[in-house]
Tab-separated table of C-alpha atoms in Angstrom:
chain	number	residue	atom	x	y	z
A	1	MET	CA	6.871	19.809	-1.306
A	2	PHE	CA	4.575	21.405	-3.804
A	3	MET	CA	3.024	18.566	-5.810
A	4	GLN	CA	2.368	14.829	-5.768
A	5	ALA	CA	1.232	12.630	-8.639
A	6	PRO	CA	0.734	8.880	-9.049
A	7	ASN	CA	1.637	6.512	-11.817
A	8	MET	CA	-0.999	4.327	-13.426
A	9	MET	CA	-0.863	0.587	-14.067
A	10	VAL	CA	-2.028	-0.117	-17.615
A	11	VAL	CA	-1.964	-3.421	-19.482
A	12	SER	CA	-2.309	-4.597	-23.057
A	13	ASN	CA	-5.893	-5.232	-24.080
A	14	ALA	CA	-4.733	-8.770	-24.911
A	15	VAL	CA	-4.104	-9.445	-21.214
A	16	PRO	CA	-7.238	-11.138	-19.845
A	17	ALA	CA	-7.065	-9.444	-16.422
A	18	LYS	CA	-9.649	-6.741	-15.743
A	19	THR	CA	-8.579	-6.014	-12.148
A	20	VAL	CA	-5.349	-5.841	-10.171
A	21	GLN	CA	-6.161	-9.118	-8.413
A	22	GLU	CA	-6.908	-10.837	-11.705
A	23	PHE	CA	-3.565	-9.599	-13.047
A	24	ILE	CA	-1.703	-10.934	-9.994
A	25	ASP	CA	-3.421	-14.302	-10.420
A	26	TYR	CA	-2.635	-14.308	-14.151
A	27	CYS	CA	0.996	-13.405	-13.501
A	28	LYS	CA	1.426	-16.148	-10.914
A	29	ALA	CA	-0.146	-18.667	-13.292
A	30	ASN	CA	2.431	-17.636	-15.909
A	31	PRO	CA	5.676	-17.073	-13.963
A	32	GLY	CA	8.430	-15.436	-15.985
A	33	LYS	CA	6.243	-15.172	-19.088
A	34	LEU	CA	5.083	-11.576	-18.605
A	35	SER	CA	7.171	-8.456	-19.120
A	36	TYR	CA	6.750	-4.839	-18.117
A	37	ALA	CA	8.020	-1.713	-19.825
A	38	SER	CA	9.682	1.268	-18.191
A	39	ALA	CA	10.955	4.688	-19.199
A	40	GLY	CA	14.483	3.508	-18.339
A	41	ASN	CA	16.445	2.062	-15.427
A	42	GLY	CA	15.853	3.844	-12.140
A	43	THR	CA	12.869	5.905	-13.297
A	44	SER	CA	9.722	6.083	-11.183
A	45	VAL	CA	8.050	3.935	-13.849
A	46	HIS	CA	10.678	1.223	-13.303
A	47	MET	CA	10.804	1.450	-9.504
A	48	THR	CA	7.019	1.364	-9.158
A	49	ALA	CA	6.968	-1.948	-11.026
A	50	GLU	CA	9.738	-3.318	-8.813
A	51	LEU	CA	7.769	-2.332	-5.703
A	52	PHE	CA	4.763	-4.145	-7.166
A	53	LYS	CA	6.893	-7.231	-7.839
A	54	ALA	CA	8.281	-7.167	-4.304
A	55	MET	CA	4.861	-6.847	-2.676
A	56	THR	CA	2.994	-9.347	-4.867
A	57	LYS	CA	5.773	-11.871	-5.647
A	58	CYS	CA	4.936	-11.545	-9.343
A	59	ASP	CA	7.743	-12.777	-11.594
A	60	MET	CA	8.043	-10.377	-14.551
A	61	LEU	CA	10.823	-9.335	-16.934
A	62	HIS	CA	11.879	-5.679	-17.115
A	63	VAL	CA	12.106	-4.153	-20.608
A	64	PRO	CA	13.527	-0.600	-20.428
A	65	TYR	CA	12.777	1.958	-23.142
A	66	ARG	CA	14.110	5.446	-23.785
A	67	GLY	CA	10.920	7.012	-22.511
A	68	SER	CA	7.411	5.702	-21.938
A	69	ALA	CA	6.026	6.895	-25.277
A	70	LEU	CA	8.309	4.477	-27.125
A	71	ALA	CA	6.939	1.547	-25.105
A	72	TYR	CA	3.272	1.915	-26.020
A	73	PRO	CA	3.405	0.343	-29.505
A	74	ASP	CA	4.831	-2.823	-27.917
A	75	ILE	CA	2.252	-2.777	-25.115
A	76	ILE	CA	-0.583	-2.261	-27.576
A	77	SER	CA	0.667	-5.200	-29.659
A	78	ASN	CA	1.215	-7.282	-26.474
A	79	LYS	CA	4.950	-7.752	-27.035
A	80	VAL	CA	5.178	-6.272	-23.521
A	81	GLN	CA	2.216	-6.687	-21.194
A	82	LEU	CA	2.164	-3.636	-18.918
A	83	ILE	CA	3.647	-0.376	-17.706
A	84	PHE	CA	3.313	1.714	-14.548
A	85	ASP	CA	3.418	5.005	-16.450
A	86	ASN	CA	3.118	8.627	-15.326
A	87	LEU	CA	-0.555	9.520	-15.052
A	88	PRO	CA	-1.054	11.912	-18.021
A	89	GLY	CA	0.360	9.542	-20.661
A	90	ALA	CA	-1.258	6.436	-19.214
A	91	LEU	CA	-4.614	8.165	-18.841
A	92	GLU	CA	-4.576	9.398	-22.436
A	93	GLN	CA	-3.828	5.898	-23.742
A	94	SER	CA	-6.383	4.152	-21.528
A	95	ARG	CA	-9.159	6.627	-22.298
A	96	GLY	CA	-8.350	6.192	-25.974
A	97	GLY	CA	-8.933	2.454	-25.551
A	98	THR	CA	-5.474	1.373	-26.716
A	99	VAL	CA	-4.647	-0.092	-23.277
A	100	ARG	CA	-6.592	-0.976	-20.124
A	101	ALA	CA	-6.134	0.857	-16.819
A	102	LEU	CA	-6.112	-1.412	-13.759
A	103	GLY	CA	-5.058	0.913	-10.954
A	104	VAL	CA	-3.360	4.066	-9.738
A	105	THR	CA	-0.262	3.786	-7.567
A	106	SER	CA	-1.320	6.267	-4.865
A	107	ALA	CA	-2.533	5.044	-1.481
A	108	GLN	CA	-6.101	6.140	-2.313
A	109	ARG	CA	-8.056	6.755	-5.503
A	110	TRP	CA	-6.794	9.858	-7.276
A	111	PRO	CA	-8.851	13.023	-7.919
A	112	GLY	CA	-10.078	13.153	-11.494
A	113	VAL	CA	-9.745	9.401	-12.055
A	114	GLY	CA	-11.953	8.104	-9.269
A	115	ASP	CA	-13.253	5.330	-11.520
A	116	VAL	CA	-9.803	3.689	-11.443
A	117	PRO	CA	-9.099	1.814	-8.184
A	118	ALA	CA	-5.974	2.358	-6.137
A	119	ILE	CA	-3.663	-0.659	-6.312
A	120	ALA	CA	-3.604	-0.416	-2.507
A	121	GLU	CA	-7.222	-1.564	-2.456
A	122	THR	CA	-5.843	-4.965	-3.496
A	123	VAL	CA	-2.205	-4.813	-2.357
A	124	GLN	CA	-2.368	-3.439	1.175
A	125	GLY	CA	0.160	-0.700	1.858
A	126	PHE	CA	1.110	-0.156	-1.794
A	127	ASP	CA	2.014	3.486	-2.432
A	128	ALA	CA	4.285	4.826	-5.146
A	129	THR	CA	3.511	8.512	-5.422
A	130	VAL	CA	5.893	10.791	-7.279
A	131	PHE	CA	6.622	14.035	-5.444
A	132	TYR	CA	8.026	17.367	-6.499
A	133	GLY	CA	9.577	19.872	-4.165
A	134	MET	CA	12.244	22.459	-3.589
A	135	ALA	CA	15.510	21.976	-1.726
A	136	ALA	CA	18.241	24.393	-0.669
A	137	PRO	CA	21.916	23.730	0.091
A	138	LYS	CA	22.755	22.369	3.529
A	139	GLY	CA	23.468	25.231	5.899
A	140	THR	CA	20.984	27.639	4.312
A	141	PRO	CA	19.755	29.941	7.128
A	142	PRO	CA	16.386	28.805	8.551
A	143	GLU	CA	14.817	32.194	7.882
A	144	ILE	CA	15.638	31.837	4.164
A	145	VAL	CA	14.183	28.309	4.095
A	146	ASP	CA	11.004	29.588	5.759
A	147	LEU	CA	10.802	32.472	3.300
A	148	LEU	CA	11.056	30.075	0.344
A	149	ASN	CA	8.481	27.768	1.891
A	150	LYS	CA	6.008	30.618	2.380
A	151	ALA	CA	6.551	31.761	-1.222
A	152	VAL	CA	5.853	28.256	-2.564
A	153	ASN	CA	2.744	27.875	-0.403
A	154	GLU	CA	1.485	31.279	-1.572
A	155	ALA	CA	2.064	30.320	-5.212
A	156	LEU	CA	0.021	27.153	-4.669
A	157	LYS	CA	-3.055	29.344	-4.162
A	158	ASP	CA	-2.875	30.549	-7.777
A	159	PRO	CA	-5.778	29.016	-9.764
A	160	LYS	CA	-3.730	29.030	-13.002
A	161	LEU	CA	-0.909	27.095	-11.348
A	162	LEU	CA	-3.338	24.633	-9.790
A	163	ALA	CA	-4.946	24.080	-13.185
A	164	ARG	CA	-1.535	23.397	-14.722
A	165	LEU	CA	-0.648	20.925	-11.954
A	166	SER	CA	-3.961	19.181	-12.547
A	167	GLU	CA	-3.162	18.849	-16.272
A	168	MET	CA	0.019	17.032	-15.231
A	169	GLY	CA	-2.005	14.653	-13.061
A	170	GLY	CA	-0.843	16.273	-9.836
A	171	ILE	CA	-2.368	17.825	-6.771
A	172	PRO	CA	-0.730	20.388	-4.486
A	173	ASN	CA	0.611	19.181	-1.164
A	174	GLN	CA	1.897	21.876	1.126
A	175	MET	CA	4.329	20.904	3.878
A	176	THR	CA	6.545	22.718	6.318
A	177	PRO	CA	10.293	22.318	5.756
A	178	ALA	CA	10.442	19.901	8.708
A	179	GLU	CA	7.552	17.806	7.369
A	180	PHE	CA	9.110	17.645	3.915
A	181	GLY	CA	12.469	16.650	5.372
A	182	LYS	CA	10.866	13.820	7.327
A	183	TYR	CA	8.927	12.694	4.245
A	184	MET	CA	12.080	12.634	2.104
A	185	THR	CA	13.931	10.592	4.734
A	186	GLU	CA	11.122	8.036	4.868
A	187	GLU	CA	10.860	7.832	1.065
A	188	THR	CA	14.624	7.427	0.688
A	189	GLU	CA	14.626	4.458	3.065
A	190	LYS	CA	11.573	2.904	1.405
A	191	TRP	CA	13.076	3.053	-2.085
A	192	ARG	CA	16.520	1.968	-0.871
A	193	LYS	CA	14.932	-1.338	0.105
A	194	VAL	CA	13.261	-1.664	-3.304
A	195	VAL	CA	16.565	-0.952	-5.082
A	196	GLU	CA	18.276	-3.632	-3.002
A	197	PHE	CA	15.475	-6.122	-3.642
A	198	ALA	CA	15.589	-5.526	-7.386
A	199	GLY	CA	19.369	-5.178	-7.694
A	200	VAL	CA	18.800	-2.030	-9.734
A	201	SER	CA	21.710	-0.080	-11.169
A	202	VAL	CA	21.613	2.953	-13.420
A	203	ASP	CA	23.716	2.610	-16.572
């Protein structure tokens, strides 16, 4: 592991909800009438929304796009009501006032956007954090794995790299190979359940 970053839940300004709870209430009062955009089937943007649906019992229609940027004109015009987009794009749009940010998808509020609540503050246990890491082929000697891990952890001390990660909405998260392996196993099982719930397939 070398970086984690959340997505951000943003809605059309035409949606009356100003908080995550207000959105859930609005969605449940209008079952099947709201739709959410994604960057395509199986993307983190899509799966985060499906996790939200599973945990809140909100009934929403999925509208996939070929990338998040293409979805924003329809969100701004309220043809589609929301997106759980990667942080940099969502933050730029929300700070520009074209959409409204309701929450970040990390378990806690995210550094740099502390004014935006974590969805988990309303939906207990909600966590959809994107992670980036390095993997090696099965059977790679442990000493090589450790060497790579130490090199990554050393690189994460570089102020220029940390600044670049921050621009992407991410923060460094150093783990040992064993910790990262355990984390990946847990995440795989978590998202397997979401895929089964949503009946997701990648075209």
